[in-house]
Short mmCIF file of C-alpha atoms in Angstrom, two decimals:
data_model
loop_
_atom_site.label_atom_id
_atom_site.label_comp_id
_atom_site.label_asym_id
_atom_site.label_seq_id
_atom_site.Cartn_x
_atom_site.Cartn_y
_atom_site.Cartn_z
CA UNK M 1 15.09 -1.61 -16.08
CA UNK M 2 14.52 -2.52 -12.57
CA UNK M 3 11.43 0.16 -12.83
CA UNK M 4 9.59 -1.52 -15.12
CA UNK M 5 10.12 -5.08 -14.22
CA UNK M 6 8.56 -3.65 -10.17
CA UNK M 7 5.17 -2.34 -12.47
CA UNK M 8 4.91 -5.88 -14.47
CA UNK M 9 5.13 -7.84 -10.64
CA UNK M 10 2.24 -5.12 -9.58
CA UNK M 11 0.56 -6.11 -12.99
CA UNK M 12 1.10 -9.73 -12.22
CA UNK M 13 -0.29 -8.64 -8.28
CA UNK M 14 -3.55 -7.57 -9.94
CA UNK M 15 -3.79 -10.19 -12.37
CA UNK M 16 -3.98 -12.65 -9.40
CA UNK M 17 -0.04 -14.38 -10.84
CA UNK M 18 0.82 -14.32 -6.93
CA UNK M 19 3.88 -16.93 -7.77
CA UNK M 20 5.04 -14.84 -10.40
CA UNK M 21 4.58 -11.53 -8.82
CA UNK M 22 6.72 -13.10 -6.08
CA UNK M 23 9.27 -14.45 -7.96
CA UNK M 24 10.03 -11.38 -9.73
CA UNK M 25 9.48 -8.78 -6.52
CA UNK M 26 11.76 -10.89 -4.60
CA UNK M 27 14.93 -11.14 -7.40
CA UNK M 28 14.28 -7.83 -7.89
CA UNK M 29 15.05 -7.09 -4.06
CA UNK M 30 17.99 -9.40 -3.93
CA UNK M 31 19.94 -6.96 -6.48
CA UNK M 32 21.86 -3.90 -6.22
CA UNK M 33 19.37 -1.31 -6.41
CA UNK M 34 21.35 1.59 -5.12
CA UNK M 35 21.13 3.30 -8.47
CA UNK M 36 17.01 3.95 -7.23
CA UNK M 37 18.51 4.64 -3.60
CA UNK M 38 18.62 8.45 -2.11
CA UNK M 39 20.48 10.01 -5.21
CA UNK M 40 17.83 8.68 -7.51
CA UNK M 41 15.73 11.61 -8.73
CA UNK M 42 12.36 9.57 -9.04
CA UNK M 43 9.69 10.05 -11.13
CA UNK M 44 6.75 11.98 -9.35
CA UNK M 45 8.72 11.79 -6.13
CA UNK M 46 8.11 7.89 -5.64
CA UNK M 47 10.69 5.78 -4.63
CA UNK M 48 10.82 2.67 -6.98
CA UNK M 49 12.16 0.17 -4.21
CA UNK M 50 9.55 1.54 -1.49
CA UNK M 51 6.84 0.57 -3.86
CA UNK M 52 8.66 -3.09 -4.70
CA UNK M 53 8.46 -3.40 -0.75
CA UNK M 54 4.90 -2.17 -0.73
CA UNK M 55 3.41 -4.69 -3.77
CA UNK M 56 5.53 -7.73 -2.09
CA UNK M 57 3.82 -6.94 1.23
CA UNK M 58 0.17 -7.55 -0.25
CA UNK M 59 1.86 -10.90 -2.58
CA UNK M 60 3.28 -11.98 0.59
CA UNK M 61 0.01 -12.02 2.32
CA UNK M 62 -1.92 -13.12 -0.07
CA UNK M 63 0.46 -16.20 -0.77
CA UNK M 64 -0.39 -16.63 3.35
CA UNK M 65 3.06 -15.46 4.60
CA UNK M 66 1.20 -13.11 6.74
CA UNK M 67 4.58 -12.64 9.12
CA UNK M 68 6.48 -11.22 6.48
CA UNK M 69 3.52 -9.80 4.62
CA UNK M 70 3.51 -7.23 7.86
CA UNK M 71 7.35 -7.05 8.55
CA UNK M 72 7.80 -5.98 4.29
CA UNK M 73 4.99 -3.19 5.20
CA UNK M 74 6.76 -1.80 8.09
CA UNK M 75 9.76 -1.74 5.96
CA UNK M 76 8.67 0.06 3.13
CA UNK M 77 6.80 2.34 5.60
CA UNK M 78 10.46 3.10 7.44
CA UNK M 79 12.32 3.38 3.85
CA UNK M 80 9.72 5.85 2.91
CA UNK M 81 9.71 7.95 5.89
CA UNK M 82 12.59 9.82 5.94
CA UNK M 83 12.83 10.06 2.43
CA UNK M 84 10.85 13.41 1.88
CA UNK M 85 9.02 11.55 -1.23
CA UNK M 86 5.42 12.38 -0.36
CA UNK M 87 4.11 9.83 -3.15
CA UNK M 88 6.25 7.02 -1.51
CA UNK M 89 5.11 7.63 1.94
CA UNK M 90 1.84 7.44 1.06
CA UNK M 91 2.14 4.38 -1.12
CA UNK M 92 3.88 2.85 2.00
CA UNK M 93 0.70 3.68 4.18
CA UNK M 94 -1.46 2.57 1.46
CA UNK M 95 -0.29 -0.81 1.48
CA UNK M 96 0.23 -1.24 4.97
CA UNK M 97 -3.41 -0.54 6.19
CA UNK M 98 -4.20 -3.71 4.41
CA UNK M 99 -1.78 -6.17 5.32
CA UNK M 100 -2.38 -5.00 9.01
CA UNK M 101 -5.91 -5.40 8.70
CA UNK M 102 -5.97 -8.70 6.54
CA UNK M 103 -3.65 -10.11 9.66
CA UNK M 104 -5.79 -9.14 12.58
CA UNK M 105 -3.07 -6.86 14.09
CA UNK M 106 -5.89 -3.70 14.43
CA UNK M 107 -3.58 -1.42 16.79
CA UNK M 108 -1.13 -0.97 14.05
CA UNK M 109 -3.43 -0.72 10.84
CA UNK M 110 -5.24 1.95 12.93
CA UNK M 111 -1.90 3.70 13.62
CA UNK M 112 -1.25 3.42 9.15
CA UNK M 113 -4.96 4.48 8.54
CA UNK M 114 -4.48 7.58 10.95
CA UNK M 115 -0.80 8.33 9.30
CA UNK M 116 -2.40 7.87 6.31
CA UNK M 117 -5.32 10.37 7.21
CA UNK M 118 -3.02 13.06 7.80
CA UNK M 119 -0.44 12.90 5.04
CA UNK M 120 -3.41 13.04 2.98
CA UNK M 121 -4.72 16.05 4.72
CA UNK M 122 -1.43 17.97 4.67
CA UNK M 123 -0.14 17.35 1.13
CA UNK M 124 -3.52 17.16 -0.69
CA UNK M 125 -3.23 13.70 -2.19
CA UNK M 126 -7.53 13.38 -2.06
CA UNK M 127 -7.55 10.13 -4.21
CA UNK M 128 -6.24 8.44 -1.11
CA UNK M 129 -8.56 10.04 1.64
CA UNK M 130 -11.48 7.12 0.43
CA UNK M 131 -8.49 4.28 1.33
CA UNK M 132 -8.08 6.11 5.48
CA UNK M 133 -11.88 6.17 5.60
CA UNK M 134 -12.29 2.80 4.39
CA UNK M 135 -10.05 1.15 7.05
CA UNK M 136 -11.40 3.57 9.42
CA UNK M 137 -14.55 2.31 9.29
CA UNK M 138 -13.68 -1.17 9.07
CA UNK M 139 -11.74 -1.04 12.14
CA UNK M 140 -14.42 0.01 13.92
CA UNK M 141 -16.89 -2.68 12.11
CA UNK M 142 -14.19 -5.27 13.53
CA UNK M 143 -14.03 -3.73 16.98
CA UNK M 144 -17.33 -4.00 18.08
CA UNK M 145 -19.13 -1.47 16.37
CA UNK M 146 -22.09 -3.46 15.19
CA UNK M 147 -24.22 -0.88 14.50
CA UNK M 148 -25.13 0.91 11.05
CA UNK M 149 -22.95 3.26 11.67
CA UNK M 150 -19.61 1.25 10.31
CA UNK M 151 -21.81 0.25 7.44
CA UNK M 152 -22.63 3.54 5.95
CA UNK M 153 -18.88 4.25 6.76
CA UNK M 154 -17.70 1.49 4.73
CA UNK M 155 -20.55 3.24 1.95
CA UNK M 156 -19.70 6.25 2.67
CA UNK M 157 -15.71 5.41 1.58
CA UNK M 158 -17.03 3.44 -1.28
CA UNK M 159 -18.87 6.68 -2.46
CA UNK M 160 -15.88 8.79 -1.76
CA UNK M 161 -13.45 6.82 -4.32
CA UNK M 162 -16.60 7.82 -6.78
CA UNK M 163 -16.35 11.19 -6.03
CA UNK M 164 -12.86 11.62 -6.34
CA UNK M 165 -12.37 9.21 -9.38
CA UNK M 166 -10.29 6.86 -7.77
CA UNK M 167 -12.06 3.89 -9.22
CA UNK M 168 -8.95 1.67 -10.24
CA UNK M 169 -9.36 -0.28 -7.22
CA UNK M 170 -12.40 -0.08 -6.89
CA UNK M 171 -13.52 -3.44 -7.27
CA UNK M 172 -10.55 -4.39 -4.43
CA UNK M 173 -12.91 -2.46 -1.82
CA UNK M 174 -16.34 -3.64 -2.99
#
């Protein structure tokens, strides 16, 4: 099933099997998928082909295709939107702040982060508030704010994803 073969290239993401991860994101993309398209009642309201878009984005960068790293992210972001799948959208912001960060283009991770900041607000999905603050804070670390005060923000997120028990990717913001 198309389903499971998107969690083994996000298994093969996190294992660092970049190639692999590609290989298998990208044939999954090339077929017809319109079974998982609009009539598709997914599984906790997540769109299975927003979050193939949204692990090939990170791959993409981190294979240093930073151009289509971004341009995947904006797509799974626009897929997402209209969709009404809460759990997509925010897996589409999640991965987009960053792959916009990661590739310097600030203006647009800050407009994901502050997306992401208020989906998480409205619909109550707390394990993701640490990921807005995060960003946050490293935006403002990267534009000029040298003082302490993006430090303990960057701490401050870190302690957040303790609070809330989001420690699965942990490690990825230490």
């Amino acid at each position: 099933l198309p389903e499971g073969e998107v969690h083994l290239g996000i298994a093969e993401l996190f294992l660092g099997r970049l190639q692999n991860a590609q290989r298998r994101l990208e044939s999954l993309q090339q077929r017809d998928l319109r079974y998982f398209n609009g009539s598709y009642s997914v599984r906790y309201m997540a769109d299975i082909v927003v979050l193939l878009e949204c692990a090939l984005s990170q791959v993409l960068w981190l294979r240093g295709f930073p151009d289509a790293a971004a341009r995947t992210a904006a797509s799974a972001f626009e897929r997402a939107r209209p969709a009404h799948h809460h759990l997509s959208l925010n897996n589409a912001l999640t991965y987009a702040c960053p792959v916009f960060y990661w590739s310097g283009r600030y203006e647009e991770c800050d407009r994901y982060v502050e997306l992401l900041a208020e989906h998480v607000a409205r619909h109550g999905l707390v394990t993701r508030r640490p990921i807005a603050s995060f960003y946050r804070a490293a935006l403002a670390h990267t534009q000029g704010d040298a003082s302490s005060g993006a430090i303990d923000g960057l701490k401050g997120a870190i302690e957040e994803f303790r609070e809330v028990n989001y420690l699965v990717r942990m490690p990825y913001y230490l």
